[in-house]
Every structure is written in structure tokens, then in C-alpha cells.
PDB file of C-alpha atoms in Angstrom:
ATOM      1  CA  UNK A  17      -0.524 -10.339 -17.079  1.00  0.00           C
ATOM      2  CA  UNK A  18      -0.510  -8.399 -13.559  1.00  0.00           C
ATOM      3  CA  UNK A  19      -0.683  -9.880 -10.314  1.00  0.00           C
ATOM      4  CA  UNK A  20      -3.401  -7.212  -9.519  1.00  0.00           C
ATOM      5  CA  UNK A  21      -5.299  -5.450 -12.437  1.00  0.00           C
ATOM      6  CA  UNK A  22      -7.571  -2.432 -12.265  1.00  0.00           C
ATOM      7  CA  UNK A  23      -8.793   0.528 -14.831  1.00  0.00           C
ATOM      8  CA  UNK A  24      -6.509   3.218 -13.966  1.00  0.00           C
ATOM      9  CA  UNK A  25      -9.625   5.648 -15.037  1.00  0.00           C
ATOM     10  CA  UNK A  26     -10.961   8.315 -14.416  1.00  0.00           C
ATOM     11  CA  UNK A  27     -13.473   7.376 -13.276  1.00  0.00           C
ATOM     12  CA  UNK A  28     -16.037  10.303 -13.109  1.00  0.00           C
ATOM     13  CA  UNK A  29     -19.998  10.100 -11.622  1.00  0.00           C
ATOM     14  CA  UNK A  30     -22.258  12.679 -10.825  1.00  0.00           C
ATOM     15  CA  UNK A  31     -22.505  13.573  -6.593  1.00  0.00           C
ATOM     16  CA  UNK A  32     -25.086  11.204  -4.904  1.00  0.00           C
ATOM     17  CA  UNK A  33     -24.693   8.562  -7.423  1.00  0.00           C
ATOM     18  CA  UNK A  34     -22.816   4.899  -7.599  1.00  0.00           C
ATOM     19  CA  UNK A  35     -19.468   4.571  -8.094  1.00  0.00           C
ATOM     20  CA  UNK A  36     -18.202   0.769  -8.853  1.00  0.00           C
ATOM     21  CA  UNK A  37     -15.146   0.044  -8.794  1.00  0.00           C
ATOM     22  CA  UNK A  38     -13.332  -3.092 -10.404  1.00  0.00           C
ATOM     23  CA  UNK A  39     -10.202  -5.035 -10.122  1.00  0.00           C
ATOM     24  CA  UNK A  40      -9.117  -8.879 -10.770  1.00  0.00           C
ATOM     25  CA  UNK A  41      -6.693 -10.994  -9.594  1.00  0.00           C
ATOM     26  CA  UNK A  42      -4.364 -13.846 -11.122  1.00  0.00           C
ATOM     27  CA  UNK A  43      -3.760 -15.864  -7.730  1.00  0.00           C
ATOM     28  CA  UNK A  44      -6.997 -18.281  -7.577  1.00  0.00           C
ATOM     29  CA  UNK A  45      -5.076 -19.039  -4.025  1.00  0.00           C
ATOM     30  CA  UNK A  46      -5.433 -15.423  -2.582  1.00  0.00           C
ATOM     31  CA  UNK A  47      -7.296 -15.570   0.705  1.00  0.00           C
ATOM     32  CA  UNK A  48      -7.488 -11.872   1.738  1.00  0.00           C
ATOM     33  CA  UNK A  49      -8.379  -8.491  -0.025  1.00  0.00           C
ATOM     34  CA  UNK A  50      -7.732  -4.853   1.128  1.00  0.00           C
ATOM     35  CA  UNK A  51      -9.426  -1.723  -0.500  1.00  0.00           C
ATOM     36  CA  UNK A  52      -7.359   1.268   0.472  1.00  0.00           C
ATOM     37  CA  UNK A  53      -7.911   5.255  -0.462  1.00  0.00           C
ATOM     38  CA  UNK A  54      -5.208   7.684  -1.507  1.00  0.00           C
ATOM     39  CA  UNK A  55      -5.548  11.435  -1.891  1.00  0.00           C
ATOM     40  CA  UNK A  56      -3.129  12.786  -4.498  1.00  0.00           C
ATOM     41  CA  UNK A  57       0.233  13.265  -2.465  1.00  0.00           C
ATOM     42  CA  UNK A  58      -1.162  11.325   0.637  1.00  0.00           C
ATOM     43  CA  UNK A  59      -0.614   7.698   1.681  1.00  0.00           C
ATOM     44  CA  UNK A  60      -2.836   4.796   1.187  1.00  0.00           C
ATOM     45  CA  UNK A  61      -6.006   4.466   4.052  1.00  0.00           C
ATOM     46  CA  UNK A  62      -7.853   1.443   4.831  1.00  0.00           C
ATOM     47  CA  UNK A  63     -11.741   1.664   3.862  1.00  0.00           C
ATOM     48  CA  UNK A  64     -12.586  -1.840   3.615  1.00  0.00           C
ATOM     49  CA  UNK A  65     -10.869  -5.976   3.911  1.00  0.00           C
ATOM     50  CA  UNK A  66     -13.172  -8.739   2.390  1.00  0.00           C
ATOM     51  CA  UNK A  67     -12.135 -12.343   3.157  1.00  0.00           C
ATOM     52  CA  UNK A  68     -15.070 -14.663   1.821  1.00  0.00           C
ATOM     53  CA  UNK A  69     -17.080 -14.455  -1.077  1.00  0.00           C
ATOM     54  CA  UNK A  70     -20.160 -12.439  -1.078  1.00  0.00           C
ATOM     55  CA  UNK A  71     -20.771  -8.630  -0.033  1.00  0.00           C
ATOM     56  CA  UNK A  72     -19.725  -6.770   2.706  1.00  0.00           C
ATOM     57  CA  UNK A  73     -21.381  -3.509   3.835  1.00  0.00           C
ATOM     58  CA  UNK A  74     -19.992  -0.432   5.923  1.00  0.00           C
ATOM     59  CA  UNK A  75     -21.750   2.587   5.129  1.00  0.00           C
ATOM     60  CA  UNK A  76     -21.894   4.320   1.831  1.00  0.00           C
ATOM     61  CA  UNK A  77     -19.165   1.200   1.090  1.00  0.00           C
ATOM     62  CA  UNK A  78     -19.817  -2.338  -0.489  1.00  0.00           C
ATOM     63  CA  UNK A  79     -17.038  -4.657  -1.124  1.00  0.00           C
ATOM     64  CA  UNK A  80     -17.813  -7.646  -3.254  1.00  0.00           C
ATOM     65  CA  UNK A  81     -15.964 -10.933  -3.758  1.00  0.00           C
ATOM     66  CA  UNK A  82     -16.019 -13.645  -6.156  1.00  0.00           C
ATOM     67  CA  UNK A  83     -13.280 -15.892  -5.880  1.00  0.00           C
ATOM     68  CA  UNK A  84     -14.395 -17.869  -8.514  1.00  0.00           C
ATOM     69  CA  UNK A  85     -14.385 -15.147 -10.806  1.00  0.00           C
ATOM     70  CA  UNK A  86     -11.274 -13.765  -9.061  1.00  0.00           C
ATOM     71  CA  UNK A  87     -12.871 -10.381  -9.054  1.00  0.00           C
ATOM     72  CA  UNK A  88     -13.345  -8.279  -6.391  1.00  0.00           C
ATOM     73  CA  UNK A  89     -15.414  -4.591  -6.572  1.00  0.00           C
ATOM     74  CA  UNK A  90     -16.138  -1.671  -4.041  1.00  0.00           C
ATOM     75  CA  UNK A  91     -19.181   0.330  -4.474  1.00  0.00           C
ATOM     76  CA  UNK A  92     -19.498   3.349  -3.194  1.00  0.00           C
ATOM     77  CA  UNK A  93     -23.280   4.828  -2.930  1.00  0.00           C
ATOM     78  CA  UNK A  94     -23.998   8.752  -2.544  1.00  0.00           C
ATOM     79  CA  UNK A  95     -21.219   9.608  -3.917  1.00  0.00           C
ATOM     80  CA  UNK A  96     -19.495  13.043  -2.828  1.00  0.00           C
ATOM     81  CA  UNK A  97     -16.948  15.133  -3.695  1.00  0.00           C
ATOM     82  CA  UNK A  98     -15.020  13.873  -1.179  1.00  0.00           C
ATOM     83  CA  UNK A  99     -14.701  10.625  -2.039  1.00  0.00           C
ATOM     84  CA  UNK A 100     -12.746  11.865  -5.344  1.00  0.00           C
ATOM     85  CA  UNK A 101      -9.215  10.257  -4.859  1.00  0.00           C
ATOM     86  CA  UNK A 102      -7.490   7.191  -6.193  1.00  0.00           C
ATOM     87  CA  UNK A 103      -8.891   3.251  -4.770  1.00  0.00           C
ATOM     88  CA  UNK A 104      -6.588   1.082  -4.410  1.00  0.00           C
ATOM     89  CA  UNK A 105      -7.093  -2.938  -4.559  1.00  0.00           C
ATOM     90  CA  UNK A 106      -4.593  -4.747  -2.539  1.00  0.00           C
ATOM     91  CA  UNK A 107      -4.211  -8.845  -2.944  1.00  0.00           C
ATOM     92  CA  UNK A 108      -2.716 -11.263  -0.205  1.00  0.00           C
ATOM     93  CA  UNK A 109      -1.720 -13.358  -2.255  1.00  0.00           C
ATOM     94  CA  UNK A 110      -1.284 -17.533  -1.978  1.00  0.00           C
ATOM     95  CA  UNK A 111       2.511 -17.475  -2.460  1.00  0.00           C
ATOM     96  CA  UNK A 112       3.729 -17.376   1.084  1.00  0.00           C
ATOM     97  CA  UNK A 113       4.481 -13.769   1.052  1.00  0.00           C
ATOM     98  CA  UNK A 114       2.805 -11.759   3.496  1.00  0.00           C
ATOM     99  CA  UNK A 115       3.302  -8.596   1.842  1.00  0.00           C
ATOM    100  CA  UNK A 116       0.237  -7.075   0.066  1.00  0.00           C
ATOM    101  CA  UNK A 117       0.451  -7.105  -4.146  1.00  0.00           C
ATOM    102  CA  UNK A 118      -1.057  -4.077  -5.162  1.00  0.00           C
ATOM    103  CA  UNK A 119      -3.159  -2.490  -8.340  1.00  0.00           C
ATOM    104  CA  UNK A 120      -2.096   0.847 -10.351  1.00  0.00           C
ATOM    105  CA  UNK A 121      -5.693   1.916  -8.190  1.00  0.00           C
ATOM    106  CA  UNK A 122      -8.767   3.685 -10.119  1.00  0.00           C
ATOM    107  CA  UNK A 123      -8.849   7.040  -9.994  1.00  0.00           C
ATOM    108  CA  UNK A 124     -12.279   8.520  -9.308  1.00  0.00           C
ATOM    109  CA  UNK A 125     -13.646  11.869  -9.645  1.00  0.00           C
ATOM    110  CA  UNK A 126     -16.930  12.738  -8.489  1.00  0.00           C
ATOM    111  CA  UNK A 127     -18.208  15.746 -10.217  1.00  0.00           C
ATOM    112  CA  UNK A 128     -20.754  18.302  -8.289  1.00  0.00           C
TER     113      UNK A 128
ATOM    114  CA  UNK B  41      -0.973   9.644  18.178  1.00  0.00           C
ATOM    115  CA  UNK B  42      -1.082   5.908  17.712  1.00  0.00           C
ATOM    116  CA  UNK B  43      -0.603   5.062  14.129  1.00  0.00           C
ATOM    117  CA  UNK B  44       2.398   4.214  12.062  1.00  0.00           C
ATOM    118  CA  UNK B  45       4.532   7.495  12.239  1.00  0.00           C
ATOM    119  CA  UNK B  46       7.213   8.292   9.503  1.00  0.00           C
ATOM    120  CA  UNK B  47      10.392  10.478   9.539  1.00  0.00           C
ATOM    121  CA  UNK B  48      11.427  12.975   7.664  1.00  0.00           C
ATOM    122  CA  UNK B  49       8.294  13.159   5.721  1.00  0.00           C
ATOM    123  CA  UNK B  50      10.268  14.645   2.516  1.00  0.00           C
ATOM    124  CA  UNK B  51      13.893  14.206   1.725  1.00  0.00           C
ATOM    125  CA  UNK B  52      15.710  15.479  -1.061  1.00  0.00           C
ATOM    126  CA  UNK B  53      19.168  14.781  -1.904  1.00  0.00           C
ATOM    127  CA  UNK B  54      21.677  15.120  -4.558  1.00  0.00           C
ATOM    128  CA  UNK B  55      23.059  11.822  -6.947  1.00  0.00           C
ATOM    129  CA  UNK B  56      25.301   9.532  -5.187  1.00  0.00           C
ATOM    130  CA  UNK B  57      24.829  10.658  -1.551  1.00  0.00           C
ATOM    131  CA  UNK B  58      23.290   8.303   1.173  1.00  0.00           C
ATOM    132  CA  UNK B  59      20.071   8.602   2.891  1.00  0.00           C
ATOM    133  CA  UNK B  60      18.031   7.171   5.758  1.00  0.00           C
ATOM    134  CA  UNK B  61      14.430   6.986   6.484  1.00  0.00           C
ATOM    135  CA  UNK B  62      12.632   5.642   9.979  1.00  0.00           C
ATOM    136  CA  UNK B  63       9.414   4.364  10.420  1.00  0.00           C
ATOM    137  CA  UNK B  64       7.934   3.808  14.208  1.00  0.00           C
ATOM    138  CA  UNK B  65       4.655   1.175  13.306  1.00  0.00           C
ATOM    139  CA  UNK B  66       1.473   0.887  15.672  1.00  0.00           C
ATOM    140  CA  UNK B  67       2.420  -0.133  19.310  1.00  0.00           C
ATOM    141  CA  UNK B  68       2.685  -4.122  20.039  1.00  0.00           C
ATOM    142  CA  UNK B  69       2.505  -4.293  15.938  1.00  0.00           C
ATOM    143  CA  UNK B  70       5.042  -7.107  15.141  1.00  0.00           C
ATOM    144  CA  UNK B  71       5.003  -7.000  11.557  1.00  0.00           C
ATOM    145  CA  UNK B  72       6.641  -3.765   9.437  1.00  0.00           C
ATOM    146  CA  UNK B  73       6.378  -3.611   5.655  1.00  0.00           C
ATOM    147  CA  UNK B  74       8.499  -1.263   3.537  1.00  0.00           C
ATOM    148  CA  UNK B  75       6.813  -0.316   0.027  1.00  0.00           C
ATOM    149  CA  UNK B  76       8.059   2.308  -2.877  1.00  0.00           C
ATOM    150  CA  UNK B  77       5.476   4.041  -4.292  1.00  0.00           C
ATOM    151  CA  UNK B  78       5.949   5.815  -8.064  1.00  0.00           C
ATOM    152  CA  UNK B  79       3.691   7.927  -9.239  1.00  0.00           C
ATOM    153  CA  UNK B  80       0.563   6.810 -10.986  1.00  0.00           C
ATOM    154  CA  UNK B  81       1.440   3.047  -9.484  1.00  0.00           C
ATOM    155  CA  UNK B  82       0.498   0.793  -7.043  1.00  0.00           C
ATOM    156  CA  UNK B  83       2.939   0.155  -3.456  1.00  0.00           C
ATOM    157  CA  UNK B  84       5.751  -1.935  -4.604  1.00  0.00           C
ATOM    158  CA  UNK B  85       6.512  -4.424  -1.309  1.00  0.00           C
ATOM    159  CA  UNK B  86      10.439  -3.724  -0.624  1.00  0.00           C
ATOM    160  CA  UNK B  87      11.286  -5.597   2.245  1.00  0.00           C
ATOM    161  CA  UNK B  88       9.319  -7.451   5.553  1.00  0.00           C
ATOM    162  CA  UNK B  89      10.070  -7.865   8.835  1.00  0.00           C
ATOM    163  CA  UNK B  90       8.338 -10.343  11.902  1.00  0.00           C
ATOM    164  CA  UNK B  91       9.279  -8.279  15.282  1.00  0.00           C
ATOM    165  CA  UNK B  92      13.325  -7.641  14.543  1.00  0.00           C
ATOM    166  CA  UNK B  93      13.914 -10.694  11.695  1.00  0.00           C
ATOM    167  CA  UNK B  94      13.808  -9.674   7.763  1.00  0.00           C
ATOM    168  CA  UNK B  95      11.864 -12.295   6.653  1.00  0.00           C
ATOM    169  CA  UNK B  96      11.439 -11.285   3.203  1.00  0.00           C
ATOM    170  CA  UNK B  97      13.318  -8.883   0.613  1.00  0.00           C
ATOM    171  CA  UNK B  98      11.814  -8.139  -3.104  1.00  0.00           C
ATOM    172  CA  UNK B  99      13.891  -7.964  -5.693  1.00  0.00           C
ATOM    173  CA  UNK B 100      13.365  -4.486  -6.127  1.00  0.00           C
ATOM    174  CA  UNK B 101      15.801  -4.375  -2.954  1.00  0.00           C
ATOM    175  CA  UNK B 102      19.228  -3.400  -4.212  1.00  0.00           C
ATOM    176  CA  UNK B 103      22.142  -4.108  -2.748  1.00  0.00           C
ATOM    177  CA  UNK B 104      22.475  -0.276  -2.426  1.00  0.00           C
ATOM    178  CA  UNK B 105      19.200  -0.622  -0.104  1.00  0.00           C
ATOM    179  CA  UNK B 106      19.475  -1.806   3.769  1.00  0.00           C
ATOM    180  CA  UNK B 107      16.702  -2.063   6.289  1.00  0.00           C
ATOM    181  CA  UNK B 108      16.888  -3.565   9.495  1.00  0.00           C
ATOM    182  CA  UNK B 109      14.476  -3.292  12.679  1.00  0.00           C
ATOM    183  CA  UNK B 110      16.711  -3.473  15.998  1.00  0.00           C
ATOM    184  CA  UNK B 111      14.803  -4.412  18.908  1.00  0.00           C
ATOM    185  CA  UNK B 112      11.782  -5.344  17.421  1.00  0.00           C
ATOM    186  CA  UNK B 113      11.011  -1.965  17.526  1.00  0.00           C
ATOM    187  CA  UNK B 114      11.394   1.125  14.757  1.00  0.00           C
ATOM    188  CA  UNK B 115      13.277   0.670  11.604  1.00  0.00           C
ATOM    189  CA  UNK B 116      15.035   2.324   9.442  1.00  0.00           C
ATOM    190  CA  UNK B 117      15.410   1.835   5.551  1.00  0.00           C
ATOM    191  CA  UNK B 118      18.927   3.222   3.633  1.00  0.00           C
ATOM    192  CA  UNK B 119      19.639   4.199   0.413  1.00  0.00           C
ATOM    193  CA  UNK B 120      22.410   3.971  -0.625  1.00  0.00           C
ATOM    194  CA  UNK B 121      24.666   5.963  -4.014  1.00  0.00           C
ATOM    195  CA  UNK B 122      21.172   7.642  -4.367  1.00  0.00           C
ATOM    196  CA  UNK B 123      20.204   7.214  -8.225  1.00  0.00           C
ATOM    197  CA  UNK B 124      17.385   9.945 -10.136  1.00  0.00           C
ATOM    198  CA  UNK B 125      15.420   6.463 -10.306  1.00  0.00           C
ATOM    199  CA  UNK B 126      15.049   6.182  -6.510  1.00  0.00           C
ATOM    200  CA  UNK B 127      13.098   9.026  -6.265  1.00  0.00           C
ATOM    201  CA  UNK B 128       9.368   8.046  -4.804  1.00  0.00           C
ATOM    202  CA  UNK B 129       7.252   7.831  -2.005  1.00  0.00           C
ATOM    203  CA  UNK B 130       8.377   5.759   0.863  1.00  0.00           C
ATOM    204  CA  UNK B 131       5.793   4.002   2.919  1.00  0.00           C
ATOM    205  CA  UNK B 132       5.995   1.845   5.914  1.00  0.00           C
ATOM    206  CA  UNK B 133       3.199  -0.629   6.979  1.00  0.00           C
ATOM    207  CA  UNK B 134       2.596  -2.330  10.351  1.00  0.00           C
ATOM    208  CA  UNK B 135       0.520  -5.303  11.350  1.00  0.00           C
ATOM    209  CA  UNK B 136      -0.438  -7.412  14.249  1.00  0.00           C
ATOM    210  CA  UNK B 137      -1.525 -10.666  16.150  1.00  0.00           C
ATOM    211  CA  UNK B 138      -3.882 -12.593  13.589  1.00  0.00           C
ATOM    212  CA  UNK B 139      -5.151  -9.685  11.470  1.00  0.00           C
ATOM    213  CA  UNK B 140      -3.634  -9.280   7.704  1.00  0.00           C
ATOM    214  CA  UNK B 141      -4.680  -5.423   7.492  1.00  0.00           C
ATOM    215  CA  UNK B 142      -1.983  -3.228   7.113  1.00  0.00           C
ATOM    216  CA  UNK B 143      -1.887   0.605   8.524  1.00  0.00           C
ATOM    217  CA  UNK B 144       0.533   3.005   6.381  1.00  0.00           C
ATOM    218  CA  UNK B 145       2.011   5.942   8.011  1.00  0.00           C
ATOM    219  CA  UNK B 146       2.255   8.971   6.053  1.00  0.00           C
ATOM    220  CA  UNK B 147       5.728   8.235   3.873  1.00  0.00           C
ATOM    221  CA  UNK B 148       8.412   9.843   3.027  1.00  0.00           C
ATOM    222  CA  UNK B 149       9.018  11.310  -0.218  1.00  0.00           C
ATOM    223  CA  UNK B 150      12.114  11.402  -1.851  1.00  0.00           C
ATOM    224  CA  UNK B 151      13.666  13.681  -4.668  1.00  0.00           C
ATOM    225  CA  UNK B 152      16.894  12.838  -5.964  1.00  0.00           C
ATOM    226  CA  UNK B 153      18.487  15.221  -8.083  1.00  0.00           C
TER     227      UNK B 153
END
């Protein structure tokens, strides 16, 4: 089993609707979770850290936690074009490492 | 600029010769994170260092691979005897004070032919 497991898609919606976006964890210890962008041939960008369970809102973005579950999702509403790239989810895991353990990331294409 | 900066951004080299990448993180960062990146995966942590202490090395990290971060400041990541299979995307992470988020510059890829 991976650390960090997500659908490596595609993922394809329609522009202006929902895209979710899933991944699960095996650590019931991790603490801290990252969701990160990457553009084909660019590096990894921050959109979004969730630390408690729950939702957490910054614009078109929702990140939601479940430790319990060990599942952790990003929405992203009004989807456009734009937002067609690769999400990564990105575990801080409870091992004493301070590195991040990463997914294979979801890669989402939002069709016009 | 003030993010995590990257040098050179691609690299390629021929089997069995040595190369040497730098990363300068975010000002006062303390924390610098080296990650391989193949295509179609996830980052892959390589190495970690707290100001100029490694503090942790994956096993990914060969003994043909060195890092070190003099100073406190920049560091630098070498490859040794360059093999086909160390061919990827180099990325460098910073971090600092309390906060867990990490910043990537922009890599460096490598070809190794």
C-alpha cells in the first residue's frame, strides 16, 4: 500500500463546474496536509495546507479533512481552463521526518 | 525575487560524468529539502537540512549523491558517475520558523544520456 494514494486520472469536467479531488493516507499519525499544483514541465505550487479536520475555504478552493477516515479532498468550484494541470496531495507524516510524502497527483483537465 | 531560486534550470550530461546543482531557498528560511521528481510521479524527499546540518538522507540517496548547505545558506546537490536512471526533475524546498509549508523553486531538470 502507498504512503500517499490518489487517482492518477484524468480527471476531465466541463468549465464552471466542480472538480473533487481525492487522496488517502496510511499514517493515522499525520498532522499536516499540503495540496500543491503542477503545470506539465513546471514545479509544484502551494494552493492550499489543512491541519484539522473539517473544511477549509479560499476562493474557488475547498480542502477537506477527515482524519478519521484518513482522507483528505480539494474541491475546486467554477472550474476553468486554467486550472487544468496535475494536484498534488502532500502528507507530513507521524514518523519524525519532516520531509513531505507525496501522491502520483490527479491530473485534471477542464474541458471548454 | 524572493522565492526559492534554482540553478541551472536544465542540465544535460553524458553517462559517467559528474554534475552539480544549487538551490538558494527563501531568505531567513532554515529548512532546505531536496526532492527527485520522475515523470508521471510524486516528489521523492532526497535529503533535509536544519540551517547548515543534514538531518535526514532517504535511501534513494546514493552514495554517488552529496549535498551539503555551508553556512546555513545555499546548497548544492552532486551527482555523481551520472547513470540514464538519474535523469529527472530536481527540486529544492525551503521552510521556516513554525510553519510546515514548503515553497519549491523552479528545479532543475536533468538528461543523462
Amino acid at each position: 500500500q502507498k504512503e500517499v494514494e490518489q487517482n492518477s486520472g484524468p480527471l476531465s469536467v466541463p468549465e464552471g463546474a466542480i472538480a473533487s479531488l481525492n487522496c488517502t493516507y496510511s499514517d493515522r499519525g499525520s498532522q499536516s496536509f499540503f495540496w500543491y499544483r503542477q503545470y506539465s514541465g513546471k514545479s509544484p505550487e502551494l494552493i492550499m495546507s489543512i491541519y484539522s479536520n473539517g473544511d477549509k475555504e479560499d476562493g474557488r478552493f475547498t480542502a477537506q479533512l477527515n482524519k478519521a477516515s484518513q482522507y483528505v479532498s480539494l474541491l475546486i468550484r467554477d472550474s476553468q481552463p486554467s486550472d487544468s494541470a496535475t494536484y498534488l496531495c502532500a502528507v507530513h507524516m507521524d514518523t519524525g521526518r519532516r520531509a513531505l510524502t507525496f501522491g502520483s497527483g490527479t491530473r485534471l483537465q477542464v474541458q471548454p | 525575487d524572493t522565492g526559492v531560486s534554482q540553478n541551472p534550470r536544465h542540465k544535460i550530461t553524458k553517462r559517467g560524468q559528474n554534475v552539480t546543482f544549487r538551490c538558494d531557498p527563501i531568505s531567513e528560511h532554515n529548512r532546505l529539502y531536496w526532492y527527485r521528481q520522475t515523470l508521471g510521479q510524486g516528489p521523492e524527499f532526497l535529503t533535509y537540512f536544519q540551517n547548515e546540518a543534514q538531518l535526514e538522507k532517504s535511501r534513494l540517496l546514493s552514495d554517488r549523491f552529496s549535498a551539503e548547505r555551508p553556512k546555513g545558506s545555499f546548497s548544492t546537490l552532486e551527482i555523481q558517475r551520472t547513470e540514464q536512471g538519474d535523469s529527472a526533475m530536481y527540486l529544492c524546498a525551503s521552510t521556516g520558523g513554525g510553519v510546515e509549508t514548503q515553497y519549491f523553486g523552479p528545479g532543475t531538470r536533468l538528461l543523462v544520456l
